[in-house]
Structure formats: C-alpha cells, structure tokens
JSON list of C-alpha atoms in Angstrom, two decimals:
[
{"chain": "A", "resi": 224, "resn": "MET", "atom": "CA", "xyz": [-18.29, 87.64, -2.77]},
{"chain": "A", "resi": 225, "resn": "ILE", "atom": "CA", "xyz": [-18.06, 84.35, -0.81]},
{"chain": "A", "resi": 226, "resn": "ALA", "atom": "CA", "xyz": [-20.72, 85.66, 1.63]},
{"chain": "A", "resi": 227, "resn": "ILE", "atom": "CA", "xyz": [-23.11, 86.27, -1.36]},
{"chain": "A", "resi": 228, "resn": "VAL", "atom": "CA", "xyz": [-22.55, 82.87, -2.69]},
{"chain": "A", "resi": 229, "resn": "ARG", "atom": "CA", "xyz": [-23.02, 81.31, 0.71]},
{"chain": "A", "resi": 230, "resn": "ARG", "atom": "CA", "xyz": [-26.23, 83.14, 1.16]},
{"chain": "A", "resi": 231, "resn": "LEU", "atom": "CA", "xyz": [-27.59, 82.17, -2.26]},
{"chain": "A", "resi": 232, "resn": "ALA", "atom": "CA", "xyz": [-26.71, 78.56, -1.56]},
{"chain": "A", "resi": 233, "resn": "SER", "atom": "CA", "xyz": [-28.27, 78.72, 1.81]},
{"chain": "A", "resi": 234, "resn": "ALA", "atom": "CA", "xyz": [-31.56, 80.22, 0.29]},
{"chain": "A", "resi": 235, "resn": "PHE", "atom": "CA", "xyz": [-31.48, 77.51, -2.51]},
{"chain": "A", "resi": 236, "resn": "GLY", "atom": "CA", "xyz": [-31.16, 74.85, 0.21]},
{"chain": "A", "resi": 237, "resn": "GLN", "atom": "CA", "xyz": [-34.09, 76.16, 2.13]},
{"chain": "A", "resi": 238, "resn": "ARG", "atom": "CA", "xyz": [-36.20, 76.28, -1.02]},
{"chain": "A", "resi": 239, "resn": "VAL", "atom": "CA", "xyz": [-35.26, 72.65, -1.89]},
{"chain": "A", "resi": 240, "resn": "ALA", "atom": "CA", "xyz": [-36.10, 71.61, 1.70]},
{"chain": "A", "resi": 241, "resn": "LEU", "atom": "CA", "xyz": [-39.45, 73.52, 1.56]},
{"chain": "A", "resi": 242, "resn": "TRP", "atom": "CA", "xyz": [-40.40, 71.82, -1.77]},
{"chain": "A", "resi": 243, "resn": "ALA", "atom": "CA", "xyz": [-39.23, 68.44, -0.64]},
{"chain": "A", "resi": 244, "resn": "ALA", "atom": "CA", "xyz": [-41.46, 68.84, 2.54]},
{"chain": "A", "resi": 245, "resn": "LEU", "atom": "CA", "xyz": [-44.42, 69.93, 0.39]},
{"chain": "A", "resi": 246, "resn": "ILE", "atom": "CA", "xyz": [-44.00, 67.04, -1.97]},
{"chain": "A", "resi": 247, "resn": "LEU", "atom": "CA", "xyz": [-43.74, 64.62, 0.93]},
{"chain": "A", "resi": 248, "resn": "ILE", "atom": "CA", "xyz": [-46.82, 66.02, 2.44]},
{"chain": "A", "resi": 249, "resn": "LEU", "atom": "CA", "xyz": [-48.73, 65.84, -0.73]},
{"chain": "A", "resi": 250, "resn": "GLY", "atom": "CA", "xyz": [-47.56, 62.28, -1.42]},
{"chain": "A", "resi": 251, "resn": "SER", "atom": "CA", "xyz": [-48.65, 61.21, 2.18]},
{"chain": "A", "resi": 252, "resn": "ALA", "atom": "CA", "xyz": [-52.00, 62.80, 1.76]},
{"chain": "A", "resi": 253, "resn": "LEU", "atom": "CA", "xyz": [-52.56, 61.04, -1.60]},
{"chain": "A", "resi": 254, "resn": "ARG", "atom": "CA", "xyz": [-51.41, 57.62, -0.07]},
{"chain": "A", "resi": 255, "resn": "ILE", "atom": "CA", "xyz": [-53.80, 58.01, 2.84]},
{"chain": "A", "resi": 256, "resn": "ALA", "atom": "CA", "xyz": [-56.65, 58.92, 0.69]},
{"chain": "A", "resi": 257, "resn": "LYS", "atom": "CA", "xyz": [-56.01, 55.98, -1.61]},
{"chain": "A", "resi": 258, "resn": "ARG", "atom": "CA", "xyz": [-55.77, 53.61, 1.39]},
{"chain": "A", "resi": 259, "resn": "LYS", "atom": "CA", "xyz": [-58.96, 55.00, 2.90]},
{"chain": "A", "resi": 260, "resn": "GLY", "atom": "CA", "xyz": [-60.81, 54.66, -0.43]},
{"chain": "A", "resi": 261, "resn": "ARG", "atom": "CA", "xyz": [-59.57, 51.12, -0.85]},
{"chain": "A", "resi": 262, "resn": "HIS", "atom": "CA", "xyz": [-60.84, 50.15, 2.67]},
{"chain": "A", "resi": 263, "resn": "ALA", "atom": "CA", "xyz": [-64.11, 51.81, 2.01]},
{"chain": "A", "resi": 264, "resn": "ALA", "atom": "CA", "xyz": [-64.58, 49.89, -1.32]},
{"chain": "A", "resi": 265, "resn": "GLU", "atom": "CA", "xyz": [-63.68, 46.66, 0.45]},
{"chain": "A", "resi": 266, "resn": "ALA", "atom": "CA", "xyz": [-66.17, 47.31, 3.19]},
{"chain": "A", "resi": 267, "resn": "GLU", "atom": "CA", "xyz": [-68.88, 48.22, 0.58]},
{"chain": "A", "resi": 268, "resn": "PHE", "atom": "CA", "xyz": [-68.14, 44.93, -1.30]},
{"chain": "A", "resi": 269, "resn": "ALA", "atom": "CA", "xyz": [-68.41, 42.92, 1.92]},
{"chain": "A", "resi": 270, "resn": "ILE", "atom": "CA", "xyz": [-71.77, 44.60, 2.71]},
{"chain": "A", "resi": 271, "resn": "ARG", "atom": "CA", "xyz": [-73.09, 43.87, -0.77]},
{"chain": "A", "resi": 272, "resn": "ALA", "atom": "CA", "xyz": [-71.96, 40.23, -0.60]},
{"chain": "A", "resi": 273, "resn": "ALA", "atom": "CA", "xyz": [-73.64, 39.81, 2.81]},
{"chain": "A", "resi": 274, "resn": "GLU", "atom": "CA", "xyz": [-76.83, 41.33, 1.51]},
{"chain": "A", "resi": 275, "resn": "ALA", "atom": "CA", "xyz": [-76.82, 39.10, -1.55]},
{"chain": "A", "resi": 276, "resn": "ARG", "atom": "CA", "xyz": [-76.27, 36.08, 0.73]},
{"chain": "A", "resi": 277, "resn": "ILE", "atom": "CA", "xyz": [-79.08, 37.10, 2.99]},
{"chain": "A", "resi": 278, "resn": "ARG", "atom": "CA", "xyz": [-81.40, 37.67, -0.06]},
{"chain": "A", "resi": 279, "resn": "GLY", "atom": "CA", "xyz": [-80.47, 34.21, -1.42]},
{"chain": "A", "resi": 280, "resn": "LEU", "atom": "CA", "xyz": [-81.28, 32.56, 1.93]},
{"chain": "A", "resi": 281, "resn": "ARG", "atom": "CA", "xyz": [-84.53, 34.34, 2.20]},
{"chain": "A", "resi": 282, "resn": "ILE", "atom": "CA", "xyz": [-85.57, 33.39, -1.37]},
{"chain": "A", "resi": 283, "resn": "SER", "atom": "CA", "xyz": [-84.49, 29.82, -0.69]},
{"chain": "A", "resi": 284, "resn": "ARG", "atom": "CA", "xyz": [-86.52, 29.66, 2.43]},
{"chain": "A", "resi": 285, "resn": "GLU", "atom": "CA", "xyz": [-89.62, 31.10, 0.69]},
{"chain": "A", "resi": 286, "resn": "VAL", "atom": "CA", "xyz": [-89.33, 28.50, -2.09]},
{"chain": "A", "resi": 287, "resn": "HIS", "atom": "CA", "xyz": [-88.79, 25.69, 0.37]},
{"chain": "A", "resi": 288, "resn": "HIS", "atom": "CA", "xyz": [-92.02, 26.70, 2.32]},
{"chain": "A", "resi": 289, "resn": "GLU", "atom": "CA", "xyz": [-93.91, 27.11, -1.01]},
{"chain": "A", "resi": 290, "resn": "ILE", "atom": "CA", "xyz": [-92.87, 23.58, -2.10]},
{"chain": "A", "resi": 291, "resn": "GLU", "atom": "CA", "xyz": [-93.78, 22.16, 1.24]},
{"chain": "A", "resi": 292, "resn": "ALA", "atom": "CA", "xyz": [-97.25, 23.85, 1.19]},
{"chain": "A", "resi": 293, "resn": "LEU", "atom": "CA", "xyz": [-98.16, 22.44, -2.22]},
{"chain": "A", "resi": 294, "resn": "PRO", "atom": "CA", "xyz": [-100.28, 19.30, -2.48]},
{"chain": "A", "resi": 295, "resn": "ALA", "atom": "CA", "xyz": [-98.39, 16.19, -3.51]},
{"chain": "A", "resi": 296, "resn": "ALA", "atom": "CA", "xyz": [-100.09, 15.99, -6.94]},
{"chain": "A", "resi": 297, "resn": "GLU", "atom": "CA", "xyz": [-99.16, 19.57, -7.86]},
{"chain": "A", "resi": 298, "resn": "ARG", "atom": "CA", "xyz": [-95.64, 19.14, -6.49]},
{"chain": "A", "resi": 299, "resn": "ASN", "atom": "CA", "xyz": [-95.17, 16.02, -8.65]},
{"chain": "A", "resi": 300, "resn": "ARG", "atom": "CA", "xyz": [-96.61, 17.93, -11.72]},
{"chain": "A", "resi": 301, "resn": "ARG", "atom": "CA", "xyz": [-94.20, 20.80, -11.32]},
{"chain": "A", "resi": 302, "resn": "LEU", "atom": "CA", "xyz": [-91.33, 18.46, -10.72]},
{"chain": "A", "resi": 303, "resn": "ASP", "atom": "CA", "xyz": [-92.08, 16.57, -13.84]},
{"chain": "A", "resi": 304, "resn": "ARG", "atom": "CA", "xyz": [-92.40, 19.74, -15.85]},
{"chain": "A", "resi": 305, "resn": "TRP", "atom": "CA", "xyz": [-89.15, 21.01, -14.36]},
{"chain": "A", "resi": 306, "resn": "MET", "atom": "CA", "xyz": [-87.24, 17.75, -15.16]},
{"chain": "A", "resi": 307, "resn": "ARG", "atom": "CA", "xyz": [-88.53, 17.91, -18.80]},
{"chain": "A", "resi": 308, "resn": "ASP", "atom": "CA", "xyz": [-87.27, 21.45, -19.29]}
]
C-alpha cells in the first residue's frame, strides 16, 4: 500500500514539475516577445522622429532659399502681409 501511495506521489510530483517547466517556458517566451516588440517599437519611433526632423530641415532650407531668391520689394510685401495676418 505504501508503495502505491509513493508511486502516485512520485507521478504527481513529476506532473507538477512538468507543468511548472511548461509554464516557465511559456512565460519566458512571452516576456522575450514583449521585450522584442518594445525594442522594435522604440526603433520605429526613433526612425520616424529622425525622418520628421530631416523633412523639417529640408523644408526650412527650401523656404530660406526661396526667400533669399525673392526681390526685395516682393519680400517686403509678403512680410507685411504675414505680419498683418
């Protein structure tokens, strides 16, 4: 009788250990996936921010060149209109 109880307890212990290992593996996989996704999102945000900064600098440069290319009278007229608005 004691041998049967011991065998059942041993089998139960093995099942518990197996389930604990499976839960640990699943938890680790989810944690790694979450971390990888967060790093990918941060990298994508940094890329978007850099592209926006480049786009802003490019537009600023184009506007600056456009203003410098205008005749003085046209530049003053546009500046007056801009200041009124």
